[in-house]
Amino acid sequence: MKAGSKYIHAGTEPDPSTGAIMTPIYQTSTYVQSAPGEHKGFEYARSQNPTRKALEEAFAVIENGKFGLAFSSGVAATDAVIKLLSPGDEVITGNDLYGGTYRLFTKVFQKFGIKFHYVNMSDAGSIEQYINANTKLIWIETPTNPLMNITDIEAVAVLSKKHNALLCVDNTFASPYLQNPLDLGADIVMHPATKYLGGHSDVIQGALMMNNADLREQLYFIQKSCGAVPGPMDCFLVLRGIKTLHVRMQRHCENGEKIAHFLRNHPAVSKVYWCGFEDHPGYAVAKKQMRGFGGMMSFTLKDESVENTRRVLSSTRLFALAESLGGVESLINHPSSMTHASIPREERIKNGLSDSLIRLSVGIEDVEDLIEDLNRAIG
Ligand SMILES: Cc1ncc(COP(=O)(O)O)c(C=O)c1O
C-alpha cells in the first residue's frame, strides 16, 4: 500500500462489538476477569488498552516497522530508550538537539552514570572516533531542531552495527511521510506524536517504532514498569491525526519551500536554514534519505539586535508565537529563550544557535497569507 492508504487504514478495524468505523475510546482503568487470570488479553490499563493497541499498530505501520509503543510524551519515549542502558554505558549524540532531549540527558541521566558525547553529526565519518567498548547507543536527530543539520542515517547505521550499538533516530522534523529510518538501518525511531502525527496542536504524546521483538519486549517492560502511558482519548486523537498525515505533509512541504525562498530573497533577512536549498551542506544526504524537505526552517535577520529579533517575533498575526511545531497552524518561535532555553548559552552559541535565531513551523494555511504576514512583521 502507498503512504496515504496506509495512514488511513493503519491499526484500525471496525469495532467488533458494534461495527463502529472509528476505534472507540476505551476510557477504563481495568478489565473484569471471569476467574483469576482469565481475561480477554487486557488486565490493567497501564499495561494494555484497546485504543492504545490500535494506535501502536498504526505506529508500526507508518514507520514500516513491526512494533510500535505509545508514551505520554516525546520525552517519555526518549526516557524509555535511555532506560535500556546501565551505569557506565556511553551514548553518542548530536551537539544540536531539541532542548528537552539535552536536558533529559544532562540533568537526569548523567547523574545515573550514563556518559553522553555531544558531537557534530553532519559528518558521519567523524563519529567513529567517539565509539568505544562502552558505547551502547547512538542517538540522532535529523533534520536537527532548530538548525536543520542533516545526518546520514544509513552511514551511521553501518557504524552502529559494526560496533554493536543501537541506533535511535528522532524523526520529528521529517515525519514518517518524508523519512523512514528503520528502512535505512536504524533500530528504533522516536516521534513526539505531539507534532506532525497528531498534527492539530491538541495532544502531547510520544511513539517508538522498531523491528526487533526482543527490543520491543524490553521497551514494553519499561513502558509498563515506569508507567508513562498516554490516555485513551489522546490515543484516539493521534489515530485520527495520522489519517491525514500525507495531505498535511504535502502542503507543509509546498508552503515550506515557498517561504524558505521568500525569506532568502528578503533584503532584511541574513541566513535561512532549510535543508531544501541546493547549497545547504546536507542537501545531498537529505535528498537521498528524505522524500521532501518539510515545513520547518530557521532564519536570522540582518539587524541581529535583540530588539529587532523580539520585534519580529511579536509582530506576526497568523504565525502564533508559541513553542511546539507540526500543527496545521503556523508557529514562530525563539529557540534561545523558548524551546532551547535549557541549553547553557555558551553551549548553544558554540554550536551555532544564536540569540537572534528565529524558527518557523510553517502550517498549511494559504501560503500567500503566510508570506504577507512575515513580510509585514519583518518590515
Ligand atoms: C525534535 C524533538 N524531539 C522531541 C521532542 C519532545 O516531544 P514532547 O514535547 O512531546 O515531549 C520535541 C518537542 O518539541 C522535539 O522538537
GROMACS .gro file of C-alpha atoms and ligand atoms in nm:
model
  395
    1MET     CA    1   0.000   0.000   0.000
    2LYS     CA    2   0.109   0.355  -0.066
    3ALA     CA    3   0.156   0.601   0.222
    4GLY     CA    4  -0.188   0.766   0.212
    5SER     CA    5  -0.381   0.437   0.210
    6LYS     CA    6  -0.159   0.306   0.489
    7TYR     CA    7  -0.214   0.611   0.706
    8ILE     CA    8  -0.591   0.595   0.670
    9HIS     CA    9  -0.623   0.226   0.750
   10ALA     CA   10  -0.325   0.167   0.982
   11GLY     CA   11  -0.424  -0.010   1.303
   12THR     CA   12  -0.796   0.044   1.259
   13GLU     CA   13  -1.053  -0.233   1.221
   14PRO     CA   14  -1.429  -0.182   1.259
   15ASP     CA   15  -1.511  -0.231   1.629
   16PRO     CA   16  -1.613  -0.600   1.664
   17SER     CA   17  -1.899  -0.530   1.905
   18THR     CA   18  -2.078  -0.256   1.704
   19GLY     CA   19  -1.908  -0.216   1.367
   20ALA     CA   20  -1.808   0.143   1.457
   21ILE     CA   21  -1.563   0.251   1.187
   22MET     CA   22  -1.364   0.465   1.429
   23THR     CA   23  -1.173   0.295   1.710
   24PRO     CA   24  -1.367   0.355   2.034
   25ILE     CA   25  -1.207   0.545   2.322
   26TYR     CA   26  -1.182   0.273   2.587
   27GLN     CA   27  -1.194   0.504   2.886
   28THR     CA   28  -1.128   0.241   3.151
   29SER     CA   29  -0.860   0.171   3.409
   30THR     CA   30  -0.922  -0.202   3.443
   31TYR     CA   31  -1.095  -0.506   3.289
   32VAL     CA   32  -1.320  -0.764   3.455
   33GLN     CA   33  -1.180  -1.118   3.472
   34SER     CA   34  -1.410  -1.423   3.466
   35ALA     CA   35  -1.179  -1.609   3.707
   36PRO     CA   36  -0.835  -1.512   3.843
   37GLY     CA   37  -0.603  -1.485   3.544
   38GLU     CA   38  -0.884  -1.549   3.293
   39HIS     CA   39  -0.930  -1.238   3.078
   40LYS     CA   40  -0.953  -1.120   2.718
   41GLY     CA   41  -0.590  -1.007   2.693
   42PHE     CA   42  -0.647  -0.689   2.891
   43GLU     CA   43  -0.574  -0.681   3.266
   44TYR     CA   44  -0.497  -0.326   3.372
   45ALA     CA   45  -0.485  -0.013   3.156
   46ARG     CA   46  -0.124   0.085   3.234
   47SER     CA   47  -0.027  -0.242   3.064
   48GLN     CA   48  -0.291  -0.267   2.791
   49ASN     CA   49  -0.568  -0.055   2.644
   50PRO     CA   50  -0.753  -0.136   2.318
   51THR     CA   51  -0.740   0.225   2.186
   52ARG     CA   52  -0.367   0.237   2.258
   53LYS     CA   53  -0.321  -0.105   2.100
   54ALA     CA   54  -0.481   0.017   1.774
   55LEU     CA   55  -0.255   0.324   1.780
   56GLU     CA   56   0.057   0.119   1.850
   57GLU     CA   57  -0.025  -0.099   1.548
   58ALA     CA   58  -0.064   0.218   1.342
   59PHE     CA   59   0.272   0.348   1.469
   60ALA     CA   60   0.440   0.031   1.344
   61VAL     CA   61   0.273   0.051   1.002
   62ILE     CA   62   0.355   0.417   0.934
   63GLU     CA   63   0.729   0.368   1.002
   64ASN     CA   64   0.745   0.035   0.813
   65GLY     CA   65   0.823  -0.135   1.144
   66LYS     CA   66   0.694  -0.449   1.314
   67PHE     CA   67   0.613  -0.292   1.652
   68GLY     CA   68   0.502   0.039   1.797
   69LEU     CA   69   0.474   0.166   2.154
   70ALA     CA   70   0.295   0.479   2.275
   71PHE     CA   71   0.415   0.705   2.557
   72SER     CA   72   0.272   1.005   2.737
   73SER     CA   73   0.510   1.247   2.557
   74GLY     CA   74   0.806   1.254   2.320
   75VAL     CA   75   1.046   1.296   2.612
   76ALA     CA   76   0.881   0.999   2.791
   77ALA     CA   77   0.955   0.790   2.479
   78THR     CA   78   1.315   0.916   2.479
   79ASP     CA   79   1.339   0.842   2.853
   80ALA     CA   80   1.231   0.481   2.787
   81VAL     CA   81   1.508   0.434   2.528
   82ILE     CA   82   1.777   0.562   2.766
   83LYS     CA   83   1.643   0.328   3.038
   84LEU     CA   84   1.763   0.038   2.820
   85LEU     CA   85   2.114   0.140   2.934
   86SER     CA   86   2.313   0.080   3.255
   87PRO     CA   87   2.557   0.295   3.452
   88GLY     CA   88   2.888   0.311   3.267
   89ASP     CA   89   2.727   0.291   2.924
   90GLU     CA   90   2.801   0.566   2.674
   91VAL     CA   91   2.581   0.743   2.420
   92ILE     CA   92   2.695   0.936   2.115
   93THR     CA   93   2.456   1.209   2.018
   94GLY     CA   94   2.441   1.538   1.828
   95ASN     CA   95   2.558   1.878   1.952
   96ASP     CA   96   2.242   2.032   1.805
   97LEU     CA   97   1.949   1.863   1.979
   98TYR     CA   98   1.599   1.956   2.091
   99GLY     CA   99   1.649   2.136   2.428
  100GLY     CA  100   1.427   1.893   2.619
  101THR     CA  101   1.631   1.595   2.496
  102TYR     CA  102   1.953   1.769   2.600
  103ARG     CA  103   1.803   1.849   2.942
  104LEU     CA  104   1.693   1.486   2.992
  105PHE     CA  105   2.040   1.358   2.901
  106THR     CA  106   2.242   1.611   3.103
  107LYS     CA  107   2.020   1.677   3.405
  108VAL     CA  108   1.853   1.339   3.459
  109PHE     CA  109   2.056   1.053   3.315
  110GLN     CA  110   2.412   1.182   3.351
  111LYS     CA  111   2.385   1.155   3.730
  112PHE     CA  112   2.295   0.785   3.696
  113GLY     CA  113   2.635   0.725   3.539
  114ILE     CA  114   2.549   0.733   3.170
  115LYS     CA  115   2.800   0.928   2.965
  116PHE     CA  116   2.686   1.138   2.667
  117HIS     CA  117   2.917   1.263   2.391
  118TYR     CA  118   2.770   1.563   2.204
  119VAL     CA  119   2.932   1.565   1.862
  120ASN     CA  120   2.884   1.714   1.518
  121MET     CA  121   2.676   1.453   1.338
  122SER     CA  122   2.682   1.622   0.996
  123ASP     CA  123   2.987   1.418   0.902
  124ALA     CA  124   2.909   1.052   0.977
  125GLY     CA  125   3.274   0.964   0.918
  126SER     CA  126   3.385   1.168   1.220
  127ILE     CA  127   3.162   0.978   1.465
  128GLU     CA  128   3.363   0.657   1.485
  129GLN     CA  129   3.644   0.821   1.688
  130TYR     CA  130   3.400   0.856   1.983
  131ILE     CA  131   3.297   0.489   1.982
  132ASN     CA  132   3.449   0.258   2.243
  133ALA     CA  133   3.355  -0.069   2.414
  134ASN     CA  134   3.104   0.114   2.639
  135THR     CA  135   2.914   0.275   2.351
  136LYS     CA  136   2.565   0.125   2.358
  137LEU     CA  137   2.355   0.383   2.177
  138ILE     CA  138   2.383   0.640   1.901
  139TRP     CA  139   2.101   0.895   1.916
  140ILE     CA  140   2.045   1.119   1.616
  141GLU     CA  141   1.802   1.390   1.525
  142THR     CA  142   1.781   1.465   1.151
  143PRO     CA  143   1.697   1.729   1.040
  144THR     CA  144   1.800   1.885   1.369
  145ASN     CA  145   1.589   2.120   1.574
  146PRO     CA  146   1.640   2.413   1.511
  147LEU     CA  147   1.945   2.436   1.282
  148MET     CA  148   1.828   2.189   1.017
  149ASN     CA  149   2.155   1.995   1.013
  150ILE     CA  150   2.141   1.659   0.837
  151THR     CA  151   2.293   1.326   0.941
  152ASP     CA  152   2.337   1.036   0.701
  153ILE     CA  153   2.123   0.770   0.873
  154GLU     CA  154   2.242   0.483   0.653
  155ALA     CA  155   2.610   0.565   0.716
  156VAL     CA  156   2.557   0.586   1.095
  157ALA     CA  157   2.359   0.259   1.087
  158VAL     CA  158   2.660   0.085   0.932
  159LEU     CA  159   2.876   0.215   1.219
  160SER     CA  160   2.628   0.123   1.491
  161LYS     CA  161   2.600  -0.233   1.357
  162LYS     CA  162   2.977  -0.267   1.330
  163HIS     CA  163   3.015  -0.170   1.696
  164ASN     CA  164   2.702  -0.345   1.831
  165ALA     CA  165   2.540  -0.022   1.943
  166LEU     CA  166   2.173   0.062   1.900
  167LEU     CA  167   2.079   0.344   1.665
  168CYS     CA  168   1.775   0.554   1.755
  169VAL     CA  169   1.654   0.832   1.525
  170ASP     CA  170   1.437   1.121   1.644
  171ASN     CA  171   1.230   1.160   1.325
  172THR     CA  172   1.026   1.461   1.441
  173PHE     CA  173   1.103   1.717   1.169
  174ALA     CA  174   1.067   1.479   0.875
  175SER     CA  175   0.767   1.272   0.993
  176PRO     CA  176   0.720   0.919   0.853
  177TYR     CA  177   0.586   1.072   0.532
  178LEU     CA  178   0.927   1.213   0.441
  179GLN     CA  179   1.175   0.973   0.604
  180ASN     CA  180   1.170   0.615   0.738
  181PRO     CA  181   1.484   0.549   0.948
  182LEU     CA  182   1.408   0.178   1.007
  183ASP     CA  183   1.435   0.123   0.629
  184LEU     CA  184   1.779   0.289   0.645
  185GLY     CA  185   1.907   0.056   0.919
  186ALA     CA  186   1.804   0.230   1.243
  187ASP     CA  187   1.693   0.009   1.534
  188ILE     CA  188   1.442   0.249   1.690
  189VAL     CA  189   1.251   0.552   1.565
  190MET     CA  190   1.123   0.810   1.813
  191HIS     CA  191   0.844   1.057   1.739
  192PRO     CA  192   0.682   1.312   1.958
  193ALA     CA  193   0.332   1.232   1.829
  194THR     CA  194   0.260   1.578   1.971
  195LYS     CA  195   0.389   1.720   1.641
  196TYR     CA  196   0.312   1.602   1.285
  197LEU     CA  197   0.147   1.270   1.379
  198GLY     CA  198  -0.121   1.439   1.592
  199GLY     CA  199  -0.098   1.741   1.365
  200HIS     CA  200  -0.353   1.964   1.538
  201SER     CA  201  -0.169   2.100   1.846
  202ASP     CA  202  -0.418   1.930   2.077
  203VAL     CA  203  -0.222   1.646   2.234
  204ILE     CA  204   0.111   1.557   2.400
  205GLN     CA  205   0.231   1.207   2.314
  206GLY     CA  206   0.536   1.001   2.216
  207ALA     CA  207   0.597   0.699   1.994
  208LEU     CA  208   0.866   0.437   1.949
  209MET     CA  209   0.881   0.209   1.645
  210MET     CA  210   1.110  -0.091   1.598
  211ASN     CA  211   1.153  -0.425   1.417
  212ASN     CA  212   1.327  -0.639   1.677
  213ALA     CA  213   1.094  -0.843   1.903
  214ASP     CA  214   1.342  -0.855   2.197
  215LEU     CA  215   1.385  -0.480   2.184
  216ARG     CA  216   1.008  -0.441   2.178
  217GLU     CA  217   0.979  -0.662   2.488
  218GLN     CA  218   1.243  -0.461   2.675
  219LEU     CA  219   1.077  -0.131   2.583
  220TYR     CA  220   0.728  -0.265   2.666
  221PHE     CA  221   0.863  -0.372   3.006
  222ILE     CA  222   0.991  -0.016   3.063
  223GLN     CA  223   0.661   0.130   2.937
  224LYS     CA  224   0.450  -0.067   3.185
  225SER     CA  225   0.701  -0.057   3.472
  226CYS     CA  226   0.768   0.316   3.456
  227GLY     CA  227   0.411   0.397   3.357
  228ALA     CA  228   0.446   0.691   3.117
  229VAL     CA  229   0.148   0.579   2.906
  230PRO     CA  230  -0.093   0.804   2.716
  231GLY     CA  231  -0.464   0.810   2.795
  232PRO     CA  232  -0.715   0.659   2.550
  233MET     CA  233  -0.858   0.996   2.441
  234ASP     CA  234  -0.507   1.110   2.340
  235CYS     CA  235  -0.454   0.781   2.154
  236PHE     CA  236  -0.777   0.841   1.963
  237LEU     CA  237  -0.667   1.194   1.868
  238VAL     CA  238  -0.334   1.071   1.731
  239LEU     CA  239  -0.502   0.783   1.543
  240ARG     CA  240  -0.725   1.043   1.381
  241GLY     CA  241  -0.432   1.274   1.308
  242ILE     CA  242  -0.237   1.001   1.129
  243LYS     CA  243  -0.520   0.956   0.878
  244THR     CA  244  -0.442   1.296   0.721
  245LEU     CA  245  -0.063   1.295   0.764
  246HIS     CA  246   0.007   1.265   0.390
  247VAL     CA  247  -0.217   1.551   0.280
  248ARG     CA  248  -0.093   1.775   0.558
  249MET     CA  249   0.272   1.695   0.486
  250GLN     CA  250   0.228   1.766   0.114
  251ARG     CA  251   0.102   2.114   0.198
  252HIS     CA  252   0.368   2.168   0.470
  253CYS     CA  253   0.632   2.090   0.205
  254GLU     CA  254   0.480   2.318  -0.061
  255ASN     CA  255   0.437   2.608   0.181
  256GLY     CA  256   0.778   2.545   0.338
  257GLU     CA  257   0.955   2.566   0.004
  258LYS     CA  258   0.783   2.893  -0.091
  259ILE     CA  259   0.851   3.053   0.246
  260ALA     CA  260   1.217   2.943   0.251
  261HIS     CA  261   1.269   3.111  -0.090
  262PHE     CA  262   1.072   3.419   0.014
  263LEU     CA  263   1.293   3.458   0.324
  264ARG     CA  264   1.612   3.402   0.129
  265ASN     CA  265   1.517   3.681  -0.113
  266HIS     CA  266   1.410   3.924   0.159
  267PRO     CA  267   1.656   4.215   0.193
  268ALA     CA  268   1.628   4.224   0.576
  269VAL     CA  269   1.696   3.852   0.621
  270SER     CA  270   2.052   3.732   0.674
  271LYS     CA  271   2.066   3.350   0.677
  272VAL     CA  272   1.794   3.090   0.615
  273TYR     CA  273   1.840   2.737   0.750
  274TRP     CA  274   1.635   2.498   0.533
  275CYS     CA  275   1.765   2.166   0.402
  276GLY     CA  276   1.593   2.203   0.062
  277PHE     CA  277   1.841   2.464  -0.063
  278GLU     CA  278   2.090   2.308  -0.304
  279ASP     CA  279   2.375   2.487  -0.126
  280HIS     CA  280   2.274   2.351   0.218
  281PRO     CA  281   2.570   2.136   0.335
  282GLY     CA  282   2.337   1.840   0.397
  283TYR     CA  283   2.135   1.876   0.078
  284ALA     CA  284   2.270   1.566  -0.100
  285VAL     CA  285   2.209   1.344   0.204
  286ALA     CA  286   1.866   1.500   0.266
  287LYS     CA  287   1.772   1.436  -0.095
  288LYS     CA  288   1.888   1.077  -0.067
  289GLN     CA  289   1.707   0.989   0.255
  290MET     CA  290   1.403   1.220   0.253
  291ARG     CA  291   1.111   1.245   0.011
  292GLY     CA  292   1.069   1.620   0.063
  293PHE     CA  293   1.204   1.893   0.289
  294GLY     CA  294   0.910   1.968   0.516
  295GLY     CA  295   0.783   2.284   0.677
  296MET     CA  296   1.048   2.353   0.940
  297MET     CA  297   1.311   2.625   0.898
  298SER     CA  298   1.502   2.887   1.092
  299PHE     CA  299   1.643   3.226   0.997
  300THR     CA  300   1.830   3.527   1.127
  301LEU     CA  301   1.781   3.894   1.044
  302LYS     CA  302   2.049   4.129   0.911
  303ASP     CA  303   1.979   4.354   1.209
  304GLU     CA  304   2.052   4.086   1.469
  305SER     CA  305   1.983   4.308   1.769
  306VAL     CA  306   1.771   4.165   2.049
  307GLU     CA  307   1.518   4.446   1.998
  308ASN     CA  308   1.473   4.376   1.628
  309THR     CA  309   1.450   3.999   1.678
  310ARG     CA  310   1.191   4.045   1.954
  311ARG     CA  311   1.000   4.295   1.741
  312VAL     CA  312   0.962   4.047   1.453
  313LEU     CA  313   0.871   3.762   1.691
  314SER     CA  314   0.595   3.974   1.844
  315SER     CA  315   0.461   4.123   1.520
  316THR     CA  316   0.321   3.831   1.324
  317ARG     CA  317  -0.054   3.782   1.327
  318LEU     CA  318  -0.104   3.445   1.156
  319PHE     CA  319   0.218   3.288   1.282
  320ALA     CA  320   0.148   3.240   1.653
  321LEU     CA  321   0.441   3.294   1.891
  322ALA     CA  322   0.449   2.958   2.067
  323GLU     CA  323   0.663   2.653   2.142
  324SER     CA  324   0.594   2.329   1.952
  325LEU     CA  325   0.564   2.252   1.581
  326GLY     CA  326   0.397   2.028   1.328
  327GLY     CA  327   0.039   2.150   1.367
  328VAL     CA  328  -0.186   2.276   1.088
  329GLU     CA  329  -0.137   2.634   1.211
  330SER     CA  330   0.190   2.821   1.159
  331LEU     CA  331   0.406   2.896   1.462
  332ILE     CA  332   0.700   3.127   1.518
  333ASN     CA  333   0.945   3.057   1.799
  334HIS     CA  334   1.259   3.197   1.958
  335PRO     CA  335   1.469   2.886   2.034
  336SER     CA  336   1.720   3.055   2.265
  337SER     CA  337   1.452   3.179   2.508
  338MET     CA  338   1.184   2.916   2.443
  339THR     CA  339   1.236   2.560   2.313
  340HIS     CA  340   1.613   2.551   2.371
  341ALA     CA  341   1.642   2.769   2.683
  342SER     CA  342   1.755   2.466   2.886
  343ILE     CA  343   2.084   2.452   2.692
  344PRO     CA  344   2.354   2.673   2.854
  345ARG     CA  345   2.412   2.987   2.643
  346GLU     CA  346   2.781   2.918   2.576
  347GLU     CA  347   2.696   2.564   2.455
  348ARG     CA  348   2.426   2.697   2.226
  349ILE     CA  349   2.641   2.972   2.077
  350LYS     CA  350   2.935   2.732   2.027
  351ASN     CA  351   2.711   2.504   1.822
  352GLY     CA  352   2.565   2.783   1.610
  353LEU     CA  353   2.236   2.853   1.791
  354SER     CA  354   2.249   3.231   1.829
  355ASP     CA  355   2.016   3.452   2.032
  356SER     CA  356   1.890   3.601   1.706
  357LEU     CA  357   1.772   3.273   1.553
  358ILE     CA  358   1.400   3.257   1.471
  359ARG     CA  359   1.235   2.921   1.400
  360LEU     CA  360   0.922   2.870   1.191
  361SER     CA  361   0.685   2.578   1.183
  362VAL     CA  362   0.510   2.651   0.856
  363GLY     CA  363   0.149   2.538   0.870
  364ILE     CA  364  -0.098   2.454   0.597
  365GLU     CA  365  -0.277   2.787   0.564
  366ASP     CA  366  -0.277   2.965   0.225
  367VAL     CA  367   0.085   3.048   0.162
  368GLU     CA  368   0.010   3.398   0.026
  369ASP     CA  369  -0.134   3.492   0.367
  370LEU     CA  370   0.169   3.348   0.546
  371ILE     CA  371   0.411   3.539   0.324
  372GLU     CA  372   0.217   3.861   0.371
  373ASP     CA  373   0.224   3.809   0.748
  374LEU     CA  374   0.602   3.755   0.755
  375ASN     CA  375   0.665   4.040   0.515
  376ARG     CA  376   0.473   4.282   0.734
  377ALA     CA  377   0.642   4.158   1.052
  378ILE     CA  378   0.996   4.166   0.911
  379GLY     CA  379   0.927   4.510   0.761
  380LIG     C1  380   1.291   1.720   1.792
  380LIG     C2  381   1.207   1.696   1.915
  380LIG     N1  382   1.221   1.582   1.983
  380LIG     C3  383   1.149   1.556   2.093
  380LIG     C4  384   1.055   1.647   2.142
  380LIG     C5  385   0.981   1.615   2.269
  380LIG     O1  386   0.845   1.591   2.248
  380LIG     P1  387   0.733   1.619   2.358
  380LIG     O2  388   0.721   1.768   2.370
  380LIG     O3  389   0.611   1.550   2.305
  380LIG     O4  390   0.780   1.558   2.486
  380LIG     C6  391   1.038   1.768   2.073
  380LIG     C7  392   0.943   1.868   2.125
  380LIG     O5  393   0.940   1.981   2.078
  380LIG     C8  394   1.116   1.792   1.957
  380LIG     O6  395   1.104   1.907   1.888
   0.00000   0.00000   0.00000
